[in-house]
Tab-separated table of N, CA and C in Angstrom:
chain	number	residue	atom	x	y	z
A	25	UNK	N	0.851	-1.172	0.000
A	25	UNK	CA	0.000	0.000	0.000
A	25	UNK	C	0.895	1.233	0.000
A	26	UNK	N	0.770	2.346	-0.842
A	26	UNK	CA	1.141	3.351	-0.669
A	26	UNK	C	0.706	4.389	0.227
A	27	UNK	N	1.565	5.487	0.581
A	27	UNK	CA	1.865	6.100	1.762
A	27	UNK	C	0.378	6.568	1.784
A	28	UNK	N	-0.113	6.262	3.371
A	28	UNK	CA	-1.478	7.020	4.518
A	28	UNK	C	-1.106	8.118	4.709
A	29	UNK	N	-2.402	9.195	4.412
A	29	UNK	CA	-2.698	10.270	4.881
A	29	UNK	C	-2.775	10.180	6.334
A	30	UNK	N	-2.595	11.365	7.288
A	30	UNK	CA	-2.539	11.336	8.992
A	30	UNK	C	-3.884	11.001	9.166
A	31	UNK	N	-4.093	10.945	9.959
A	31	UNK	CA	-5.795	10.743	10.493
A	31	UNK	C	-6.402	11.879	9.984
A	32	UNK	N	-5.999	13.145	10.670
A	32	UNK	CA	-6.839	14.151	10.410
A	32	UNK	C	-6.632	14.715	8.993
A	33	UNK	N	-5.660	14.732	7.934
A	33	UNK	CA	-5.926	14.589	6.852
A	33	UNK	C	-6.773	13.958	5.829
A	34	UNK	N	-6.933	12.219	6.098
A	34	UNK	CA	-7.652	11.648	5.814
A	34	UNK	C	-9.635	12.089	6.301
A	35	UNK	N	-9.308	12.142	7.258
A	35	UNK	CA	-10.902	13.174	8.052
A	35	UNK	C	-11.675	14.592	7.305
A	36	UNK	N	-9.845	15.116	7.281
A	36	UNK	CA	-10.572	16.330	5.959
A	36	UNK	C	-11.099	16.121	4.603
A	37	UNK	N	-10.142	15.202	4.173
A	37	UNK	CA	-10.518	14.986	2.989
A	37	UNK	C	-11.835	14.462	2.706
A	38	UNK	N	-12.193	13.157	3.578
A	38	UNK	CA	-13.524	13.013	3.226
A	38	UNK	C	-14.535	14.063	3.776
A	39	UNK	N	-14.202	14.599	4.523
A	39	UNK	CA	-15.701	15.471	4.992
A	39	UNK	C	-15.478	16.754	3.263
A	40	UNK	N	-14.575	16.950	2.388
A	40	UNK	CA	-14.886	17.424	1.589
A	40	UNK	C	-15.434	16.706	0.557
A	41	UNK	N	-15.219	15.474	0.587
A	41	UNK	CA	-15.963	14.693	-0.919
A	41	UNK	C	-17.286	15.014	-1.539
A	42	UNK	N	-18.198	14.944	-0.268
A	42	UNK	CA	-19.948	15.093	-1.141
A	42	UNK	C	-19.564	16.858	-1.704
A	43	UNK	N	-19.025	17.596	-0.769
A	43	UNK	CA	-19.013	19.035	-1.502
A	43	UNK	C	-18.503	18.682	-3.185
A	44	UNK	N	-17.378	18.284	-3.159
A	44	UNK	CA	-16.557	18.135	-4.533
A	44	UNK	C	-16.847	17.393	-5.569
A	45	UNK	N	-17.878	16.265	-4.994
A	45	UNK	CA	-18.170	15.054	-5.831
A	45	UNK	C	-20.184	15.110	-6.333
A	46	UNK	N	-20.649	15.564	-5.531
A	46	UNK	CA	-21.816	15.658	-5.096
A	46	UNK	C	-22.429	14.391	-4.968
A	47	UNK	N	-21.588	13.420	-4.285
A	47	UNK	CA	-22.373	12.232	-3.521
A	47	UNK	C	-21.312	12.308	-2.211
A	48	UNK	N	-22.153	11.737	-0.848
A	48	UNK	CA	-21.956	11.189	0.125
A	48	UNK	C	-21.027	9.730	0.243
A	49	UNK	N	-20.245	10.357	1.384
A	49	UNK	CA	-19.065	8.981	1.152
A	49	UNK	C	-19.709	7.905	0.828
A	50	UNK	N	-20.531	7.530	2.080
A	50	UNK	CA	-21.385	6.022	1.938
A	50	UNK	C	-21.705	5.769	0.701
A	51	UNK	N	-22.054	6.640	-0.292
A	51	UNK	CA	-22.740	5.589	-1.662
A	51	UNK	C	-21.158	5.455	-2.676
A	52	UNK	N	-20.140	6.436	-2.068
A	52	UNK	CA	-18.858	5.878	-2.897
A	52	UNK	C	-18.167	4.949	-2.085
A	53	UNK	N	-18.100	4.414	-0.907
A	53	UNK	CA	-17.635	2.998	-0.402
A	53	UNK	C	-18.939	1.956	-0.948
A	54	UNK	N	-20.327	2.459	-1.317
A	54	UNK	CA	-20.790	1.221	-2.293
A	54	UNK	C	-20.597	0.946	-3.259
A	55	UNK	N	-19.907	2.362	-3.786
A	55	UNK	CA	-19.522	2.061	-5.303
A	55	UNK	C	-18.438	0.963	-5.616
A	56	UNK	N	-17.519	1.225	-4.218
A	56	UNK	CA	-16.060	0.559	-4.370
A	56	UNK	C	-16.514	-0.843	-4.031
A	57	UNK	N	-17.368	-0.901	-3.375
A	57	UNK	CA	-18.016	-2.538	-2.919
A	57	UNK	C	-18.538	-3.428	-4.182
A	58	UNK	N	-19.486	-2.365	-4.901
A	58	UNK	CA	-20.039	-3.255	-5.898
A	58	UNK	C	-19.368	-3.127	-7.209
A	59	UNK	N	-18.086	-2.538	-7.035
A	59	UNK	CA	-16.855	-2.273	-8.310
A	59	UNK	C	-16.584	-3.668	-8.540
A	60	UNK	N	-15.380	-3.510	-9.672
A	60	UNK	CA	-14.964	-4.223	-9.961
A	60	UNK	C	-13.854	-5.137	-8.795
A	61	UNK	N	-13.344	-6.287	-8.684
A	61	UNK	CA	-12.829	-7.156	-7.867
A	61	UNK	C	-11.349	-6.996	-8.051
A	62	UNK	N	-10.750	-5.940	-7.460
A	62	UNK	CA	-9.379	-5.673	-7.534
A	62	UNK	C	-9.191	-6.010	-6.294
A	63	UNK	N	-7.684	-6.002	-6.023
A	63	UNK	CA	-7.322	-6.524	-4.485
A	63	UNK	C	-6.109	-5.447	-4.071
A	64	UNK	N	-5.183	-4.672	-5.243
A	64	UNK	CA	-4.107	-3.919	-4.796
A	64	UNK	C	-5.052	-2.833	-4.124
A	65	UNK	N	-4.585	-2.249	-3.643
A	65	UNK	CA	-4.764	-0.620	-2.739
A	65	UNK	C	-4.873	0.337	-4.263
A	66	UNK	N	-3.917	0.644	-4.805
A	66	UNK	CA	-3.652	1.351	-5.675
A	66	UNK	C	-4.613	1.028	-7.255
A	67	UNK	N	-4.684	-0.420	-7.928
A	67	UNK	CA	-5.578	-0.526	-8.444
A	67	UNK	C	-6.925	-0.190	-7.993
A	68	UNK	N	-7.416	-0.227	-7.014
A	68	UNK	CA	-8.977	0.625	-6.931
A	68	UNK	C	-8.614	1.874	-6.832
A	69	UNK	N	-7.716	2.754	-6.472
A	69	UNK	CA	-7.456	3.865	-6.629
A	69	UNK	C	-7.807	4.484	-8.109
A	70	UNK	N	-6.757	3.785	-8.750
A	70	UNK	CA	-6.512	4.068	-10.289
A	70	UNK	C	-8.255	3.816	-11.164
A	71	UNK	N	-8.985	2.525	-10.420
A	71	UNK	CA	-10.244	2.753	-11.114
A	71	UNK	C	-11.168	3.461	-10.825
A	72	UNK	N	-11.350	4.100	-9.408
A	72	UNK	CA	-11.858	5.276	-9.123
A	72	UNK	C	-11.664	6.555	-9.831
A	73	UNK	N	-10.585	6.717	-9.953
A	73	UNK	CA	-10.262	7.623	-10.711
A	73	UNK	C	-10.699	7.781	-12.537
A	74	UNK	N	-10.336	6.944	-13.168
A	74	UNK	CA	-10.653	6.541	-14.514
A	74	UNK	C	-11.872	6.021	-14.863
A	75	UNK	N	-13.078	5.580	-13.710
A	75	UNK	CA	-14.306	5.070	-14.336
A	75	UNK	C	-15.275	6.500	-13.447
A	76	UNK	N	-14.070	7.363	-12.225
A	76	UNK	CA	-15.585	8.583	-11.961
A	76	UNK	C	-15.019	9.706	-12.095
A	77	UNK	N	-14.216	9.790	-12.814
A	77	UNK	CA	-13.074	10.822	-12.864
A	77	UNK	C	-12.681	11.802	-11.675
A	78	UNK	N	-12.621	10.764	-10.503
A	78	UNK	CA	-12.202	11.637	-9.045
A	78	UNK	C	-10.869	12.180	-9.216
A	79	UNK	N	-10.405	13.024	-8.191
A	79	UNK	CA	-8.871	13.649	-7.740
A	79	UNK	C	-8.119	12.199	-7.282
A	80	UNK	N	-7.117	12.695	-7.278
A	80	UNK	CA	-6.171	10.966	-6.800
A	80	UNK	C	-6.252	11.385	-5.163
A	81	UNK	N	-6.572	12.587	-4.522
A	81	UNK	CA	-6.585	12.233	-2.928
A	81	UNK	C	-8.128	11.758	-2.475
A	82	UNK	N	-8.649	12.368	-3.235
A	82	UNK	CA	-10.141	11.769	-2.784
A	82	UNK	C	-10.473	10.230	-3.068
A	83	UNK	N	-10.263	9.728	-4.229
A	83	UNK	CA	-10.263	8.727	-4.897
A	83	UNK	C	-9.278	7.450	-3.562
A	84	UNK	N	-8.320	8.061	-3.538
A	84	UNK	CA	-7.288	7.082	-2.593
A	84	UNK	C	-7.970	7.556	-1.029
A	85	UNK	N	-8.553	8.683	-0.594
A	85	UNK	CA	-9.185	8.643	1.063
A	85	UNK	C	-10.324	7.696	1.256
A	86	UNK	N	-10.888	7.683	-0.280
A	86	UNK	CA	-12.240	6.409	-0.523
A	86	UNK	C	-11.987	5.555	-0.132
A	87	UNK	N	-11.092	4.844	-0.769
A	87	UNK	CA	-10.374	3.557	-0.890
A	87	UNK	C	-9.705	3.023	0.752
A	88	UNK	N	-8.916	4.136	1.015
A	88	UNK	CA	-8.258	4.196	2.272
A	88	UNK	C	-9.765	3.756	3.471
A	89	UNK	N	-10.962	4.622	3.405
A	89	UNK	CA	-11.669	4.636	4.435
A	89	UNK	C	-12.715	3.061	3.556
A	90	UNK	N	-12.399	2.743	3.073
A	90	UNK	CA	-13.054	1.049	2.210
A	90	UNK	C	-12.481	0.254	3.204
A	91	UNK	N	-11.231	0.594	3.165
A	91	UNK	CA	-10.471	-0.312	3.732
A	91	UNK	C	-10.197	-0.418	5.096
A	92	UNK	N	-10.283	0.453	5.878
A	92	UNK	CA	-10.662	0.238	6.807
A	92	UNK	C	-11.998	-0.287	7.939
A	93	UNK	N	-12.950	0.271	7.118
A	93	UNK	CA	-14.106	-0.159	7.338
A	93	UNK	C	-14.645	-1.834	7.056
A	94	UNK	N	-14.102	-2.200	6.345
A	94	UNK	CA	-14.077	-3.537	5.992
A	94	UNK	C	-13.402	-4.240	7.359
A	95	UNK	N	-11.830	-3.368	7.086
A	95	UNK	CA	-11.062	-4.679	8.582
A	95	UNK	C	-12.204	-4.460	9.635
A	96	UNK	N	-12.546	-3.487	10.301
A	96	UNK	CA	-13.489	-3.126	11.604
A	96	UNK	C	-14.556	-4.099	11.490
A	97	UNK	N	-15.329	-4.856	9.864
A	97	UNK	CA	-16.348	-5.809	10.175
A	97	UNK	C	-15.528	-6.903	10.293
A	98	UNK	N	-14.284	-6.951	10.003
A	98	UNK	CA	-13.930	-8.418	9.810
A	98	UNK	C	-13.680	-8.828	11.145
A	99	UNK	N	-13.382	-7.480	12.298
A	99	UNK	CA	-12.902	-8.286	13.579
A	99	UNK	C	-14.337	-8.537	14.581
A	100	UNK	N	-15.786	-8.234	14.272
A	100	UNK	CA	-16.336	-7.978	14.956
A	100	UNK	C	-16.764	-9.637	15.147
């Protein structure tokens, strides 16, 4: 995986997405859910980018907060 934003970077960034994107994180971690079946970090990056034409920090804070949210169900 390539280099994490700090916490509170990552925090900013998404609380700007629905402004920039005009959708709400939640329906772009469904997007990344019901995407295509990549497994690198960086490949869903790169298809975020090229199938919704996001910024590469927003696109990768998506991905970043996908991915975390996923481990958090996996330990419950």
């Amino acid at each position: 995986m390539s280099h994490v934003f700090s916490d509170e970077t990552h925090r900013n960034l998404l609380s700007r997405i629905p402004h920039c994107t005009g959708r709400e994180v939640a329906d772009w971690l469904r997007t990344v859910e019901e995407g295509p079946s990549l497994l690198r970090f960086e490949e869903k990056v790169s298809w975020l980018r090229g199938e919704h034409d996001l910024a590469y920090g927003h696109a990768k804070a998506i991905v970043h907060e996908y991915d975390l949210r996923r481990a958090a169900r996996k330990l419950r």
